Each structure stands twice: as structure tokens, then as C-alpha cells.
XYZ file of C-alpha atoms in Angstrom:
230
model
C 3.678 0.444 -20.122
C 5.227 1.562 -16.955
C 6.816 -1.462 -15.040
C 6.473 -1.929 -11.491
C 9.017 -3.598 -9.162
C 6.867 -4.245 -5.846
C 8.643 -4.732 -2.582
C 7.500 -6.178 0.752
C 8.838 -8.154 3.016
C 4.782 -9.959 3.392
C 4.425 -11.833 0.486
C 0.514 -12.187 1.349
C 0.913 -7.443 1.041
C 3.132 -7.846 -1.714
C 0.261 -9.408 -3.771
C -1.870 -7.299 -2.349
C 0.223 -4.138 -3.853
C 1.104 -6.321 -7.156
C -3.148 -6.760 -8.059
C -3.421 -3.074 -6.653
C -1.399 -2.237 -9.795
C -2.373 -4.277 -11.784
C -6.104 -2.590 -11.669
C -4.421 0.897 -12.633
C -4.326 0.998 -16.393
C -0.627 1.998 -17.887
C 1.226 0.198 -15.228
C 1.611 -3.997 -15.232
C 4.150 -5.755 -12.077
C 7.536 -6.966 -13.221
C 9.038 -8.144 -10.607
C 8.158 -8.724 -6.754
C 10.745 -8.102 -4.207
C 10.529 -9.588 -0.501
C 14.062 -8.576 1.067
C 16.949 -5.483 -0.236
C 18.398 -7.708 -1.734
C 16.560 -8.373 -4.200
C 15.413 -5.338 -5.402
C 18.242 -4.360 -5.958
C 19.118 -7.422 -8.214
C 15.550 -6.385 -9.669
C 17.081 -2.791 -10.147
C 20.332 -3.708 -11.908
C 18.735 -6.858 -14.347
C 16.940 -3.383 -15.169
C 13.125 -2.639 -16.296
C 12.870 -1.385 -14.121
C 10.558 2.411 -13.599
C 9.274 2.305 -10.608
C 9.678 0.935 -7.338
C 6.760 0.707 -5.029
C 9.024 0.434 -1.596
C 8.382 -0.877 2.006
C 10.998 0.585 4.859
C 10.668 -2.652 7.186
C 12.724 -5.494 5.376
C 14.661 -7.585 7.319
C 18.188 -6.965 5.732
C 17.780 -3.342 4.975
C 15.436 -0.004 5.760
C 13.982 0.916 2.131
C 15.338 4.288 2.680
C 19.084 2.293 2.888
C 18.191 0.294 -0.169
C 17.290 3.895 -2.061
C 20.757 5.366 -0.932
C 22.575 2.127 -2.428
C 20.479 2.885 -5.754
C 21.692 6.294 -5.930
C 24.690 5.978 -4.809
C 25.156 3.132 -7.698
C 23.727 5.318 -10.498
C 20.773 3.700 -10.679
C 17.604 6.538 -11.399
C 14.722 4.957 -11.266
C 11.673 6.489 -9.139
C 10.146 5.240 -5.676
C 7.145 5.486 -3.831
C 7.312 4.286 -0.218
C 4.497 1.913 0.785
C 5.207 1.506 4.721
C 3.478 1.754 8.351
C 6.688 3.652 9.050
C 4.765 6.716 9.538
C 7.190 9.296 11.519
C 8.530 12.247 9.976
C 12.304 11.362 10.675
C 11.595 8.229 7.977
C 9.729 10.570 5.859
C 11.611 13.548 5.781
C 14.646 11.026 4.609
C 12.745 9.634 1.998
C 12.605 13.161 0.883
C 15.830 13.741 0.796
C 16.401 10.488 -1.034
C 13.960 11.447 -3.911
C 10.327 9.258 -3.138
C 8.134 10.728 -5.028
C 5.155 9.666 -3.134
C 5.145 8.138 0.309
C 1.672 6.452 1.507
C 1.326 5.076 4.931
C -0.097 1.843 5.588
C -2.487 0.455 5.963
C -4.061 2.051 2.805
C -7.159 2.112 0.558
C -6.933 1.004 -3.355
C -8.052 4.783 -4.038
C -5.078 5.889 -1.947
C -2.685 4.395 -4.452
C -4.110 4.999 -7.543
C -4.185 8.682 -7.033
C -0.379 8.416 -6.486
C -0.098 6.025 -9.789
C -1.788 8.184 -11.624
C -0.345 11.706 -10.437
C 3.354 9.428 -11.448
C 1.606 8.987 -14.765
C 0.807 13.018 -15.232
C 4.883 13.468 -14.190
C 6.101 11.247 -16.775
C 3.912 12.420 -19.551
C 4.639 16.230 -17.974
C 8.324 15.707 -18.569
C 7.855 13.659 -21.920
C 6.205 16.631 -23.279
C 8.832 19.332 -21.939
C 12.214 16.792 -22.159
C 11.754 17.511 -25.882
C 12.638 21.362 -25.727
C 16.102 21.016 -24.219
C 15.694 23.866 -21.636
C 12.117 24.009 -19.066
C 10.880 28.068 -18.740
C 10.108 28.539 -14.727
C 6.277 27.739 -16.818
C 7.566 24.110 -17.721
C 8.980 23.322 -14.614
C 5.547 24.876 -12.667
C 4.394 22.384 -14.741
C 6.224 19.295 -13.703
C 6.174 19.729 -10.276
C 2.243 20.512 -10.744
C 1.651 16.926 -12.187
C 2.609 15.343 -8.838
C 0.147 16.719 -6.435
C -2.366 14.720 -5.539
C -6.173 15.652 -3.834
C -7.467 13.365 -1.210
C -9.572 10.357 -1.955
C -12.834 11.327 -0.550
C -14.246 9.066 1.853
C -16.988 6.459 1.350
C -20.291 6.752 2.481
C -21.837 4.965 5.130
C -19.380 4.971 7.652
C -19.887 5.379 11.200
C -19.014 7.719 12.701
C -14.886 6.922 14.662
C -14.809 4.476 11.629
C -12.033 4.749 9.022
C -11.983 3.953 5.590
C -8.162 2.822 5.377
C -8.704 0.633 8.339
C -11.854 -0.903 7.309
C -10.442 -1.574 4.022
C -7.811 -3.546 6.194
C -9.961 -5.311 7.968
C -11.643 -6.487 5.004
C -8.629 -6.815 3.072
C -7.652 -9.291 5.593
C -11.120 -11.500 5.688
C -11.096 -11.733 1.557
C -7.476 -13.899 2.064
C -8.268 -15.431 5.123
C -8.756 -19.312 3.980
C -10.655 -19.860 7.383
C -13.010 -17.367 9.331
C -11.158 -15.046 12.272
C -12.303 -13.920 15.758
C -11.487 -10.818 16.487
C -7.822 -11.470 18.461
C -7.158 -13.454 15.275
C -7.700 -9.846 13.098
C -6.133 -7.532 15.506
C -2.759 -9.743 15.993
C -3.382 -9.302 12.066
C -3.658 -5.561 12.052
C -2.007 -4.470 14.671
C -5.333 -2.968 15.698
C -6.155 -4.238 19.335
C -8.646 -6.331 19.602
C -11.512 -3.397 21.031
C -10.928 -1.488 17.326
C -10.999 -5.281 15.576
C -14.663 -6.087 17.262
C -15.902 -2.490 16.723
C -15.302 -2.923 12.546
C -16.070 -6.315 12.393
C -19.499 -5.492 14.285
C -19.924 -2.871 11.229
C -18.980 -4.506 8.582
C -20.809 -8.178 9.519
C -24.055 -5.724 10.178
C -23.384 -4.089 6.735
C -23.631 -7.361 5.317
C -20.113 -7.570 4.070
C -19.077 -10.059 7.291
C -21.020 -13.676 8.019
C -20.869 -14.370 11.316
C -20.820 -18.235 13.438
C -20.788 -19.199 16.265
C -17.653 -21.448 17.680
C -18.607 -22.665 21.802
C -15.886 -24.202 23.584
C -15.602 -25.896 27.118
C -15.812 -22.183 28.915
C -19.603 -22.441 27.380
C -19.374 -19.231 26.170
C -19.036 -19.234 22.168
C -16.172 -16.965 20.022
C -17.236 -15.183 17.443
C -16.231 -16.311 14.083
C -16.184 -13.995 10.906
C -15.974 -15.031 7.129
C -15.624 -13.071 3.819
C -18.920 -12.432 1.884
C -18.381 -12.633 -1.646
C -20.363 -9.645 -3.286
């Protein structure tokens, strides 16, 4: 089993990511951390093979944490999972040895692809490692193990709709304990209200959400959306 530390300052996101990891054969989450100090302590205790690391943490950035880990001689593997999509942060992650960089929002299929390639890398290194010195063929095989093929888009999405955004909205509604308005969904996801409304309308028409109306003093009802269990 590959032991995973999930690091995200948002408790709900950390839980979702941990559940995703638990669905991938060969992986298990052994710890969660919500700031850099907790994450570093978990790595120092040992027993962590892979860190799924958010960049935006309350006490340090994820990359600052990786830098500290390397300074202390911690070679634990890292996959960045973050909303930071600027090129400078991506380049810095590469220079610090991050094996993959997954931009939020993402789908389970996208995460599984990265985890599967990481598992393939470990198997390849184990096979080659016993030979002492690797030739070019073995080196190419090690680097090739990390290549991923983008997951195909889900069929049935209207033009202008993306699978990651659809998945993000579904996750928010799935974990909500009461129906949400388009404004609340937009606030939870970081999307614009009009974008949230467009996706919510499609999901409701597809039978994945239930629509209810809440009447207020203005006489104009507020649309509320709730997750429909499959």
C-alpha cells in the first residue's frame, strides 16, 4: 500500500480528496493536515510515501513547505493539488521535484490518472533499482512512467460546459446539508453567479439536482437546489 498524507486548509476539501484517494486501489490515506506545520510534523513522523499538497496554506505556502522538507533531507514524494495556476508557481513546483501538478477544480478521473502513474513509477523504480546502475533504456522507462493521458470528457455536457466545473458544483451540492441558491453555490465554488446558474439549470434538467422555490417579501421566488441521491 502507498501511504498518503492529504494537505488542504479546507477541511471539507481534504475529506473529499481523502475519499478520492481511498477509491484508488493500492492507496490509503494515513493522515490529514490543514496547515504546513501539521504536514511537516506528519512527514517527520515517517510512514508517508506521498503528499497531496495544496499551495495556499494559512502558515506557509505549499512550496515553502516542500523547500523545508528538502532542506531537512525529507525526500517524500509530492503531488501538488491547488488552485494556483500561474506559471511561476508551476515552474517552482517542478524545480522542487513535484511529480505532478493538478489544478483545482479537478475530477476523480484526473486524480486517479496521476495516482496510477505514480504507482507505475514506483513499480518501475523497484524493478530497475535492483540492477544498481540504470542504462538509458531504464532511465527512459522511469521518466515515461509519469506520463499521463488526459481523461476523456464526459458525454452529454452542453457546449460551453466543462467536466471539472460540473464536478465541482456537484461536490458542493452533494456535501451541503440544505438546498443552496445560485448565489451560495457561486460563493462556495468561486464561480460567477451567472455561470453557477447555467450549470445548475443543466444539472436540474438532467435530474441530478432537485429545484425548489422559496418565496420572500419581494414576491419573486428564490431558486434553491438540492442534491438528488443516485
